[in-house]
Coordinates of C-alpha atoms and ligand atoms in Angstrom, one line a residue:
X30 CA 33.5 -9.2 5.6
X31 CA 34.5 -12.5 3.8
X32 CA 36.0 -14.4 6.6
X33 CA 39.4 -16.3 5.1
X34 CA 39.2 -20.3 5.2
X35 CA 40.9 -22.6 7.1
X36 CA 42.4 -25.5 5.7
X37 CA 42.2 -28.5 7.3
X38 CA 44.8 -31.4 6.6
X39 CA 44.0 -34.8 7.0
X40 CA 46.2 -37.8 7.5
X41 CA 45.6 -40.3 9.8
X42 CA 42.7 -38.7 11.0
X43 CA 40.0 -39.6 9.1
X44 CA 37.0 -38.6 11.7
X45 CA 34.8 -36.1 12.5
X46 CA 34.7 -37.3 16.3
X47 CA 37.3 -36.1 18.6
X48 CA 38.7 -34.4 16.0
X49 CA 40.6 -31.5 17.8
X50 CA 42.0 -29.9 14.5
X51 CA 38.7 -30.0 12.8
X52 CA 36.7 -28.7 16.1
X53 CA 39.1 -25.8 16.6
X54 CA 38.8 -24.7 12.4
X55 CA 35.1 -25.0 13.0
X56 CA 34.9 -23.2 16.5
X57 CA 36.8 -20.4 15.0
X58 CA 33.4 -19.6 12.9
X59 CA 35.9 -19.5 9.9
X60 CA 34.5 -21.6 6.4
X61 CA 36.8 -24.8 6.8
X62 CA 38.4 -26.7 3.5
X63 CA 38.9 -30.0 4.1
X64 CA 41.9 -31.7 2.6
X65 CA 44.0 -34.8 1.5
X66 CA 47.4 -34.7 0.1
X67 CA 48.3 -37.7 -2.5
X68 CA 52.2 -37.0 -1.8
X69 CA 55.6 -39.2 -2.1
X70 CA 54.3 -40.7 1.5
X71 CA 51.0 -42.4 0.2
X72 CA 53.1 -43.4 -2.7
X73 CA 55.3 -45.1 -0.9
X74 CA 52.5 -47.4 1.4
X75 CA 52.2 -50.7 0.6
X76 CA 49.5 -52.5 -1.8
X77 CA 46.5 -53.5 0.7
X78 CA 47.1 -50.3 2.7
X79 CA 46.4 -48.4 -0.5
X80 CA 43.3 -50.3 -1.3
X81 CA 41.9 -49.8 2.3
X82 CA 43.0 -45.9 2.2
X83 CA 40.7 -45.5 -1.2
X84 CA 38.0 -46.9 1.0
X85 CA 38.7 -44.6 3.5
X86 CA 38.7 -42.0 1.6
X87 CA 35.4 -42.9 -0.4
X88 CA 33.8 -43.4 2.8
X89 CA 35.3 -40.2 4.3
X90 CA 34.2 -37.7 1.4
X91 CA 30.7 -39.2 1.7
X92 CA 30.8 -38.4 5.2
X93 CA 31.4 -34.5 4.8
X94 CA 29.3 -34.1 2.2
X95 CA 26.5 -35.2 4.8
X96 CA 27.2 -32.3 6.5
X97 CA 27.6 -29.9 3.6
X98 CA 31.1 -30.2 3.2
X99 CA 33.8 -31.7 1.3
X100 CA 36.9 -33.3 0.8
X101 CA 39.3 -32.1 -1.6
X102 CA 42.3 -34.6 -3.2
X103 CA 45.4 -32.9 -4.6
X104 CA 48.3 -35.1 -5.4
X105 CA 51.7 -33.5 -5.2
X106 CA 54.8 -32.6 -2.2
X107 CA 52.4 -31.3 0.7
X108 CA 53.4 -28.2 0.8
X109 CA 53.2 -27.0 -3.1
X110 CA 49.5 -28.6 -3.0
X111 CA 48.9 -26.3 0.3
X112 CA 50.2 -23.4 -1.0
X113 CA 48.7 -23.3 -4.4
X114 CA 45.3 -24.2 -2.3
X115 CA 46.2 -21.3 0.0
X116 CA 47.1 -18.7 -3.4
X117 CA 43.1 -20.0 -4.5
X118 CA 41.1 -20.1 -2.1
X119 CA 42.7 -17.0 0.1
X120 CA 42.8 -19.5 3.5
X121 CA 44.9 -17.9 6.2
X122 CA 45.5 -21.3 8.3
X123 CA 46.2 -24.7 7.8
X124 CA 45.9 -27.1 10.6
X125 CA 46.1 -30.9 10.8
X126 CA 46.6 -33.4 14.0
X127 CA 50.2 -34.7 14.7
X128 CA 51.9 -37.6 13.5
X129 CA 54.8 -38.8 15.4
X130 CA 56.7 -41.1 13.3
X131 CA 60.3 -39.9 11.1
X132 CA 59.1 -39.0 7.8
X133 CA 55.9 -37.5 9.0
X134 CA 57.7 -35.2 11.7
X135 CA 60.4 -34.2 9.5
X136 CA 57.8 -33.4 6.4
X137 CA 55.1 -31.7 8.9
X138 CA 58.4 -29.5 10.7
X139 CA 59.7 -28.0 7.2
X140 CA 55.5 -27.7 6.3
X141 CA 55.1 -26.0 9.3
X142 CA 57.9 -23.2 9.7
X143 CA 57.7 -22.8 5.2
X144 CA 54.2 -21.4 5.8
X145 CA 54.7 -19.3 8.9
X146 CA 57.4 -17.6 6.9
X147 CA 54.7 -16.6 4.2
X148 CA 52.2 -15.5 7.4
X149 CA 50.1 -18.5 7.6
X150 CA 48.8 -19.5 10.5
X151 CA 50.4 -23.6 10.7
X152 CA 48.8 -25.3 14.0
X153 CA 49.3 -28.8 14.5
X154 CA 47.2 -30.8 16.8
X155 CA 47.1 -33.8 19.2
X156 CA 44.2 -36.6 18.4
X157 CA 46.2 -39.5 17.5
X158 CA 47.9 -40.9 20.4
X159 CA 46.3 -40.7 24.4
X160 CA 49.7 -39.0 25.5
X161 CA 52.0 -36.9 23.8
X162 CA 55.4 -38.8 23.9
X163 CA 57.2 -35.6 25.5
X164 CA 55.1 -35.6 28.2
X165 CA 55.7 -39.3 30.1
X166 CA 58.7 -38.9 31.3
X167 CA 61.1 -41.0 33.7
X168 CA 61.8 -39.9 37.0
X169 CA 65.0 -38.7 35.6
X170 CA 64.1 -36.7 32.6
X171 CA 64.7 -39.9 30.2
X172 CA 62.0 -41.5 28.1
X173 CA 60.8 -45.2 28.7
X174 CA 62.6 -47.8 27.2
X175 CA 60.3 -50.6 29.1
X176 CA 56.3 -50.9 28.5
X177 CA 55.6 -51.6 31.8
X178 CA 56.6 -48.4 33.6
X179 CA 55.2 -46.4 31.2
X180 CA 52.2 -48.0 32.0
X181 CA 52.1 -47.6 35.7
X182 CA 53.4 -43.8 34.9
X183 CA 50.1 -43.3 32.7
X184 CA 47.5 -45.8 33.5
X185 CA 46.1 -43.3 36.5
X186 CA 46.2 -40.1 34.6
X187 CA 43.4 -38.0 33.3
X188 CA 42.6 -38.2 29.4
X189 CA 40.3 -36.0 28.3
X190 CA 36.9 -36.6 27.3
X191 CA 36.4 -37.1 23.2
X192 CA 35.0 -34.0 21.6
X193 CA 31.8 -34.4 20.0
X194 CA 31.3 -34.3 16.1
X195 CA 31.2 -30.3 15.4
X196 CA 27.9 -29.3 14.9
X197 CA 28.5 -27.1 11.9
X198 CA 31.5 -27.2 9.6
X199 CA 30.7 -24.0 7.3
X200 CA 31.6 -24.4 3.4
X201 CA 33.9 -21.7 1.7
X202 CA 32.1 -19.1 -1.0
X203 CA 33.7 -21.2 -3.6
X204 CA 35.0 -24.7 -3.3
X205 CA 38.9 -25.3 -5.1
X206 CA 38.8 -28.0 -7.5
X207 CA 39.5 -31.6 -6.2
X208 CA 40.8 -34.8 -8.0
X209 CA 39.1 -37.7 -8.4
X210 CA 39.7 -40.3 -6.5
X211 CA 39.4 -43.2 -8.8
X212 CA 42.2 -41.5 -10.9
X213 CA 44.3 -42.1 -8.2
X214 CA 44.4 -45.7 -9.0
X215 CA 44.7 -46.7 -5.8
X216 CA 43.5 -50.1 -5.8
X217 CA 45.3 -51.6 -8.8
X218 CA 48.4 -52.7 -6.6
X219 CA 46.3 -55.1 -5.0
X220 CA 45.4 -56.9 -8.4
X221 CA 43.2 -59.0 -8.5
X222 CA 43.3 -59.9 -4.7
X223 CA 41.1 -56.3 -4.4
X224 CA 37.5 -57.7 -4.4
X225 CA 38.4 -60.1 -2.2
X226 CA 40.6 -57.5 0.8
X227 CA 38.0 -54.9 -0.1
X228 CA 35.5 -57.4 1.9
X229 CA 37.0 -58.3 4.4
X230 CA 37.4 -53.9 5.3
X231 CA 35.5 -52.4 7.7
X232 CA 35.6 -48.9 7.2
X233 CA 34.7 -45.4 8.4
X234 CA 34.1 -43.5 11.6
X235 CA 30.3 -45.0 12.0
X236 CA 31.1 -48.7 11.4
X237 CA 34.2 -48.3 13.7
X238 CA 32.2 -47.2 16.5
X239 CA 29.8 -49.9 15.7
X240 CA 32.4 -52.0 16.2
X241 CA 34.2 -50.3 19.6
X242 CA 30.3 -51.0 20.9
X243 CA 30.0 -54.6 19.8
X244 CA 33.1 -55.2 21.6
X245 CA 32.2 -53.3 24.8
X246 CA 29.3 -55.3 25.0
X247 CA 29.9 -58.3 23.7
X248 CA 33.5 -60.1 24.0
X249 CA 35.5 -57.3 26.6
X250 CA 34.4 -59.1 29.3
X251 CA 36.6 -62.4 28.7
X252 CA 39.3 -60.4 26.5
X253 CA 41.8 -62.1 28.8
X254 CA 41.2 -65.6 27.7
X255 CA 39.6 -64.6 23.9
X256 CA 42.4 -62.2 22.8
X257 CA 44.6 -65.2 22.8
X258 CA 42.8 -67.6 20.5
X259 CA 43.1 -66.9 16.6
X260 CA 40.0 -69.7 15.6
X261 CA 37.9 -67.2 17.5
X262 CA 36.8 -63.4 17.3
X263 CA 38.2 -62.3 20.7
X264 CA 39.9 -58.6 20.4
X265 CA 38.4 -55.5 19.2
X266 CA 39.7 -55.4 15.5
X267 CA 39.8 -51.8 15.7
X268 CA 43.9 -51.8 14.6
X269 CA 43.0 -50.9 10.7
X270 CA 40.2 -48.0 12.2
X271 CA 42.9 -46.9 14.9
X272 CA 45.6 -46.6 12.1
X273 CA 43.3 -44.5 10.0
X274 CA 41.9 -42.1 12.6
X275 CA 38.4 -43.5 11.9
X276 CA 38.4 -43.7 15.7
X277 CA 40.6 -41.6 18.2
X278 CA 42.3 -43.6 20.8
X279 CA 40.8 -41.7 23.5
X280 CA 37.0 -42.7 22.6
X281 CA 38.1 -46.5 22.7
X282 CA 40.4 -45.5 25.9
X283 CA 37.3 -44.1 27.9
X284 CA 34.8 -47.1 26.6
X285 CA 37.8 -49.7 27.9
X286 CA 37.1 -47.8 31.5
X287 CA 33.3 -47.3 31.5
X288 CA 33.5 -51.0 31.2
X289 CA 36.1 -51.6 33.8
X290 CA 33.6 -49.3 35.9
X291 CA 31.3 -51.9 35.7
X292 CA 32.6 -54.6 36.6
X293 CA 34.8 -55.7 33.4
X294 CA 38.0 -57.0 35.0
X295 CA 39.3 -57.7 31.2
X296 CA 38.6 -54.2 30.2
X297 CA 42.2 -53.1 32.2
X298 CA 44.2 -55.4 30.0
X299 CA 42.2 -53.8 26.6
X300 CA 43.3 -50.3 28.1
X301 CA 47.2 -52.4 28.4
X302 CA 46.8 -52.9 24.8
X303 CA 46.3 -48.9 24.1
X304 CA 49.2 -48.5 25.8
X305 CA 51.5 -50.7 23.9
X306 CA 50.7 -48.6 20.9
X307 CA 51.5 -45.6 23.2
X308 CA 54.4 -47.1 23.8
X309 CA 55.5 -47.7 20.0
X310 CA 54.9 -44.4 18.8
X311 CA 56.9 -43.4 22.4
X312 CA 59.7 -45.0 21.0
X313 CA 59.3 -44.1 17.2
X314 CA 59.6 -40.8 18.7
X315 CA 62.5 -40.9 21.0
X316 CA 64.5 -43.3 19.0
X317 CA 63.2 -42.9 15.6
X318 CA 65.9 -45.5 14.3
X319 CA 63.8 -48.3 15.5
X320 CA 61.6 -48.1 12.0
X321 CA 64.6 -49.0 10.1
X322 CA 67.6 -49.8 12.4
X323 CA 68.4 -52.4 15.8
X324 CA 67.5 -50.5 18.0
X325 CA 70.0 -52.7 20.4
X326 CA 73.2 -51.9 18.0
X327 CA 75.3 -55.3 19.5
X328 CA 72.8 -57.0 16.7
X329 CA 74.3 -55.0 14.0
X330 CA 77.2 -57.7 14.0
X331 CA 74.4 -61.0 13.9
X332 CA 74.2 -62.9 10.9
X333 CA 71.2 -62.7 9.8
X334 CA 69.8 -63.8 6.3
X335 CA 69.4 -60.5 4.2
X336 CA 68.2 -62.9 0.9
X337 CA 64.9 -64.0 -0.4
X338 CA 65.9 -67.5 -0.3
X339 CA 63.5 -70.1 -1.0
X340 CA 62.5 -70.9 2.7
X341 CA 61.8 -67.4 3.4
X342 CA 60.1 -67.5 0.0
X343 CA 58.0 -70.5 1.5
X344 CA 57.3 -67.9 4.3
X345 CA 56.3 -65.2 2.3
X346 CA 53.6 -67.8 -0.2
X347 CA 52.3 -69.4 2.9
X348 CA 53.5 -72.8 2.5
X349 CA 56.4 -73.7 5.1
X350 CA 54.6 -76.8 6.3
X351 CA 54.1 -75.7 9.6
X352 CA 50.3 -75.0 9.8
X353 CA 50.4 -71.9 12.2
X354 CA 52.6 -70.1 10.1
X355 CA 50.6 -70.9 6.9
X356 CA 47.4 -69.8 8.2
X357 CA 48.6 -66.7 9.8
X358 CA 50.6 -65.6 6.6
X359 CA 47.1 -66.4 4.2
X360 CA 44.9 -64.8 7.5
X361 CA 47.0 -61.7 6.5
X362 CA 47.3 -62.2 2.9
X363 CA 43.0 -62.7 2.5
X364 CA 42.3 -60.2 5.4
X365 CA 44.8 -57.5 5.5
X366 CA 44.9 -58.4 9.6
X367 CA 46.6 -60.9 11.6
X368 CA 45.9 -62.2 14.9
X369 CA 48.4 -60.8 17.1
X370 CA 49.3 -64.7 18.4
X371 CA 49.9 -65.2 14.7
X372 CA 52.0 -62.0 14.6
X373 CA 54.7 -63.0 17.1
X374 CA 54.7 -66.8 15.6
X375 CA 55.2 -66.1 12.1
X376 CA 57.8 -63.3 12.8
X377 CA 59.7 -65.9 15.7
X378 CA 59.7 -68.2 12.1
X379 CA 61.4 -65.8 10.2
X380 CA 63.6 -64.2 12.6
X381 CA 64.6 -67.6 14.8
X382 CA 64.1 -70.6 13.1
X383 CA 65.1 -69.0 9.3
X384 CA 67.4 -66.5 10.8
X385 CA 66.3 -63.8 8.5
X386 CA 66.5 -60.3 9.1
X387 CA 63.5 -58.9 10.6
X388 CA 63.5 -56.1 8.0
X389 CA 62.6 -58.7 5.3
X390 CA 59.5 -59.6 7.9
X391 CA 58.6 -55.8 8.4
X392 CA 58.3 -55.3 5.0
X393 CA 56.4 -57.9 3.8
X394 CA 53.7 -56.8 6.3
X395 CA 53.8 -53.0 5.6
X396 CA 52.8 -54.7 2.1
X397 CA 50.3 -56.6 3.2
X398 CA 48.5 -55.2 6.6
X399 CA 45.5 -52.8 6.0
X400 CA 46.3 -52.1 9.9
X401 CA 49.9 -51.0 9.0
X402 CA 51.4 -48.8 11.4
X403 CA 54.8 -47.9 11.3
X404 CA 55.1 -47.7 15.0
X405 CA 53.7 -50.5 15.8
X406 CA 55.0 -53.0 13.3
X407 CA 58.6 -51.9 14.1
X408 CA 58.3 -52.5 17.7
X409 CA 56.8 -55.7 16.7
X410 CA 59.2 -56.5 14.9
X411 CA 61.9 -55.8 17.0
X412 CA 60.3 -57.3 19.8
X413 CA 60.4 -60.5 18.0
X414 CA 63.7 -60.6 16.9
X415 CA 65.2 -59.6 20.0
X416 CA 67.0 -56.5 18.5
X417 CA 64.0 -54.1 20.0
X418 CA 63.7 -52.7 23.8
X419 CA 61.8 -54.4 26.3
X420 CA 62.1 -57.4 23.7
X421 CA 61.7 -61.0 24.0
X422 CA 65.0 -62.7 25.6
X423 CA 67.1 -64.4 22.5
X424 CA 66.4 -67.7 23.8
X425 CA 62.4 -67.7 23.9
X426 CA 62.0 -68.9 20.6
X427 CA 58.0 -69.9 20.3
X428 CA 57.5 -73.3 19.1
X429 CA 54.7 -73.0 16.5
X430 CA 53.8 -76.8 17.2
X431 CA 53.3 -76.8 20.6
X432 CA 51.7 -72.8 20.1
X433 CA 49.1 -74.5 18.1
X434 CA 48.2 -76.9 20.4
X435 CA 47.9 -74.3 23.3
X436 CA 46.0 -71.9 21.2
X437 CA 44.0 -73.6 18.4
X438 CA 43.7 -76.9 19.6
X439 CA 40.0 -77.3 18.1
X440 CA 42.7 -76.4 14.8
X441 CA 39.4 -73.6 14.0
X442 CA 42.2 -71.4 12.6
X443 CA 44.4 -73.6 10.3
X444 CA 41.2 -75.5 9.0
X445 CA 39.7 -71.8 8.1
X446 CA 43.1 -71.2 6.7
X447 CA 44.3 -73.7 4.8
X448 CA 42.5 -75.8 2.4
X449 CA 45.3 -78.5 1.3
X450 CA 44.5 -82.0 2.7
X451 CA 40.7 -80.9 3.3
X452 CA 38.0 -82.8 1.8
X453 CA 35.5 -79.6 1.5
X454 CA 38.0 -76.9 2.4
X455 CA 35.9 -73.0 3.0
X456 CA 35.9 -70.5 1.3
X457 CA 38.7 -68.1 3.5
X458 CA 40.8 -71.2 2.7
X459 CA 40.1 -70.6 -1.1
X460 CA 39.9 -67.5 -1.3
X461 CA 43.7 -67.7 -0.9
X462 CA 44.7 -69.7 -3.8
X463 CA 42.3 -66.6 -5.8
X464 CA 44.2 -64.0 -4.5
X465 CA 47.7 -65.4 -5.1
X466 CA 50.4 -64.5 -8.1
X467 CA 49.6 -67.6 -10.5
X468 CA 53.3 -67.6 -10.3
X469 CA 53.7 -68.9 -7.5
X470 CA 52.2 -72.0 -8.8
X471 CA 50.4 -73.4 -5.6
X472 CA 47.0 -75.3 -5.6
X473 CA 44.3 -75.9 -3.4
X474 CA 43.7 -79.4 -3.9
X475 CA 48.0 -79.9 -4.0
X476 CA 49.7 -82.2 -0.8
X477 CA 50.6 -79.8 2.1
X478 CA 54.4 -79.6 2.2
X479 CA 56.7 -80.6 4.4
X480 CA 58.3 -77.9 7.0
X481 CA 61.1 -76.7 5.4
X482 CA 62.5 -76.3 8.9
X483 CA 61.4 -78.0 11.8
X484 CA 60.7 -76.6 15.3
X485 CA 63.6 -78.3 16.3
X486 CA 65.9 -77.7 13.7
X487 CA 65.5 -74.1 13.9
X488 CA 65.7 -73.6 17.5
X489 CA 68.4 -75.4 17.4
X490 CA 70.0 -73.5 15.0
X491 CA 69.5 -70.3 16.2
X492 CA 70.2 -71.0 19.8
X493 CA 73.6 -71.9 18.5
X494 CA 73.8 -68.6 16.1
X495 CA 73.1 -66.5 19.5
X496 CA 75.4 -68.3 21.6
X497 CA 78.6 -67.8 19.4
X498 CA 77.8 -64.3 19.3
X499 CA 77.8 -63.6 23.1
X500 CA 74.3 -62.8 23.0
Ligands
FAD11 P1 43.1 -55.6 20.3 O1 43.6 -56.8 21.1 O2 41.7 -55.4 20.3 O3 43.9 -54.3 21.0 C1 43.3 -53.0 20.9 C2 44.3 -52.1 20.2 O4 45.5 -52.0 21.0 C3 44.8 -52.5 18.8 O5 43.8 -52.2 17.8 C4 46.1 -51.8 18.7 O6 45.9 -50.5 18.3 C5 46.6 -51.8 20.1 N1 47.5 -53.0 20.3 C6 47.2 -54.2 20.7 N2 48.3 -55.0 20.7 C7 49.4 -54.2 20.4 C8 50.8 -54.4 20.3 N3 51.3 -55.6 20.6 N4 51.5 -53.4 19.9 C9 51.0 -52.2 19.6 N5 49.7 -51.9 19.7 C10 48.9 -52.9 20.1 N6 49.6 -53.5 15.2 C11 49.2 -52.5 14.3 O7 48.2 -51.8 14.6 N7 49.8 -52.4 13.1 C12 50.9 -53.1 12.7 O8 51.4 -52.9 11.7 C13 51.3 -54.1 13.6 N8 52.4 -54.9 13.3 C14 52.8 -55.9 14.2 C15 53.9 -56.7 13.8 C16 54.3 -57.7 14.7 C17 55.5 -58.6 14.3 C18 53.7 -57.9 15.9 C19 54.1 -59.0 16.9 C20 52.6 -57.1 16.3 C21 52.2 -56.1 15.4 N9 51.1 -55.3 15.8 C22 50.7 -54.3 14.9 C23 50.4 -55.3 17.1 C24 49.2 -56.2 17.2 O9 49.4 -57.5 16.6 C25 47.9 -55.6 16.6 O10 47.8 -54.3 17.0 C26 46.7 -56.4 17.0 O11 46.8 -57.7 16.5 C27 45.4 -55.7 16.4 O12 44.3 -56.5 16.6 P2 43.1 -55.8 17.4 O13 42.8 -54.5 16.9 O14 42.0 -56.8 17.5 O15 43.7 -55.6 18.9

């Protein structure tokens, strides 16, 4: 007897190892018919994570056909493409791993009980968080609205080893047609910046474990000191593989305590870092107004900027004429990534010394970030501003000057970064001024600009905005 398909439905999953949807399709003995869904929720992602998710998806497909599989691409609402897969290919089951954020939970939820009513067999799965967030609770029943509890109530519990890649995924009698991915067009948001991002991507399951080992071996052992230095390659970069599922959290989570095993103090404050992403996605789903709301409501009535004025403008372009914030904005802007030192400086900027709605900040980054994650860059966000849980007090307002002289003070970073004033500037710092809307009419070999405000100004500024409000 024919044995009906599974349908496996892939998001932010994009693996083979420590797969736990894929592994139970496969287990099951059933032909598995792997699938992703072009719907209004890739439509909506920004320019360079659309470039980076063509990548992915290139890389992904070649992946399974190793193995004598495929990937199919449909375009369409998720659950008209998995039905009219379902009406041709006779699968009884669909099954995909869990996402935790608004628009993925509500989609999934209607997904899930729309097929059960026609008799198929909807499973979701955990693989892309360490902890479910329903299961770290408070001693009171509540959720955790501060990372470091969370922390000490999960740092000593038992994660489960990573499955392995399954040994056999078995091909349907007849494969359903597939789109191709090129039509998709994924890349032309990114204009003619793509070349340029597409290098700087490192992509799929193999290179992301490549680079999990590197790090392991190499730079985990003074992460302490090295994560906090942008002119040098001290974290993991593992963000834009983590976001895509190339790697599960829990193979990075049990390589961070292998090495802490032997003797890798650091390795603990890696396995911290894990946790903080834990601890977004805890939030996201516990409070899922933190992706578009304050999540402290007494900042609904602060006056923040909601324009693109010219000095957020000069955020955006890169040129405010403070050189930490320029070189983090083009870092992200060449790269898709930004150190996370440059992260909380360039969003203090916007937030503090331009007063501008963090929104305006969250945006622009879900635009630009190949590691977007929607969890993540919201607490971010938030944690900046002051409006998020667990945030940074109102009156910490990082002084990029004096930042860059604690963390850059070879200036590695804002010479890689920007080229104006430099005799022989590199080619990161160049690649900028190729990447760039001609529009914005900026120049490599131009003066560097004055800040349009200064550290002093700004603080000033906003520690007066904050006090009149009773913050
Ligand atoms: P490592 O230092 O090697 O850390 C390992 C992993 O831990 C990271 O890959 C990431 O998954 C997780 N992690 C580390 N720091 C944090 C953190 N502060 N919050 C949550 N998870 C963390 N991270 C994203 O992945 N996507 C985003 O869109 C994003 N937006 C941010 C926006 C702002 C304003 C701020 C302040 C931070 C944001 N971060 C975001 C968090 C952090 O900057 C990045 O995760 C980190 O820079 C990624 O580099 P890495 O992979 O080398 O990290």
């Amino acid at each position: 007897m024919i044995k009906a398909p599974i349908i496996v439905w892939f998001r932010r999953d994009l693996r083979l190892a420590d797969h736990p949807a894929l592994s139970a399709a496969c287990d099951s003995g059933q032909p598995v018919i792997p699938v992703y869904i072009h719907d209004d929720q890739v439509a909506s992602l920004g320019a360079a994570q659309k470039l980076r998710l063509d990548l992915a998806l290139a890389q992904f497909a070649k992946a399974l056909a190793d193995r004598g599989s495929r990937l199919i691409l449909r375009k369409g609402p998720a659950l008209d493409v998995l039905r009219d897969l379902i009406g041709q290919t006779g699968a009884g089951a669909v099954y995909w791993s869990r996402l935790y954020h608004a628009a993925a939970n509500d989609r999934d939820a209607a997904v899930k009980s729309a097929l059960k009513a026609d008799g198929i067999a909807a499973r979701s799965f955990t693989g892309h968080l360490l902890f479910e967030p329903w299961t770290v609770e408070t001693k009171t029943g509540g959720f955790y609205k501060v990372y470091t509890p969370l922390w000490n109530a999960v740092r000593g519990r038992d994660v489960a080893e990573p499955l392995p890649r399954p040994a056999k995924i078995i091909a349907p009698q007849h494969w359903p047609a597939s789109d191709d991915l090129a039509a998709w067009n994924l890349r032309k948001p990114m204009q003619r910046g793509a070349d340029i991002l597409a290098r700087h991507c490192t992509v799929g399951e193999d290179a992301a474990q490549d680079r999990l080992d590197t790090f392991i071996t190499d730079r985990v052992g003074d992460y302490v000191k090295g994560r906090d230095l942008p002119g040098i390659r001290g974290t993991s970069n593992l963000s834009e593989n983590l976001t895509f599922g190339e790697i599960s959290p829990r193979i990075c989570w049990h390589a961070g305590q292998r090495a802490l095993r032997h003797g890798k103090g650091d390795a603990e404050v890696f396995l911290k870092e894990l946790v903080w992403r834990e601890f977004a996605y805890h939030l996201a789903h516990h409070t899922p107004r933190i992706l578009t709301d304050n999540w402290k409501e007494d900042w609904d009535a602060f006056p923040w900027n909601t324009d693109i004025t010219p000095q957020v403008a000069a955020w955006q372009q890169g040129r405010t004429g403070i050189p930490f914030v320029d070189a983090a904005m083009r870092e992200m802007y060449v790269t898709g990534t930004m150190h996370n030192r440059g992260r909380m400086i360039v969003a203090s900027y916007l937030t503090k010394h331009l007063m501008t709605h963090w929104k305006i900040g969250l945006d622009w980054f879900a635009d630009h970030l190949i590691d977007w994650d929607p969890a993540s860059n919201a607490m971010g966000w938030q944690w900046s501003a002051g409006s998020g849980p667990d945030a940074t007090p109102y009156f910490r307002v990082f002084n990029p000057v004096t930042q860059l002289d604690k963390f850059d003070k070879d200036r590695a970073y804002v010479t890689r970064w920007i080229a104006e004033g430099q005799r022989k500037p590199n080619d990161d710092a160049l690649a900028y001024f190729a990447m760039i809307p001609q529009s914005w009419q900026m120049r490599a070999d131009a003066a560097y600009p004055d800040p349009v405000v200064t550290p002093e100004q700004g603080r000033r500024r906003a520690l007066d905005a904050y006090g009149n409000r009773g913050f």
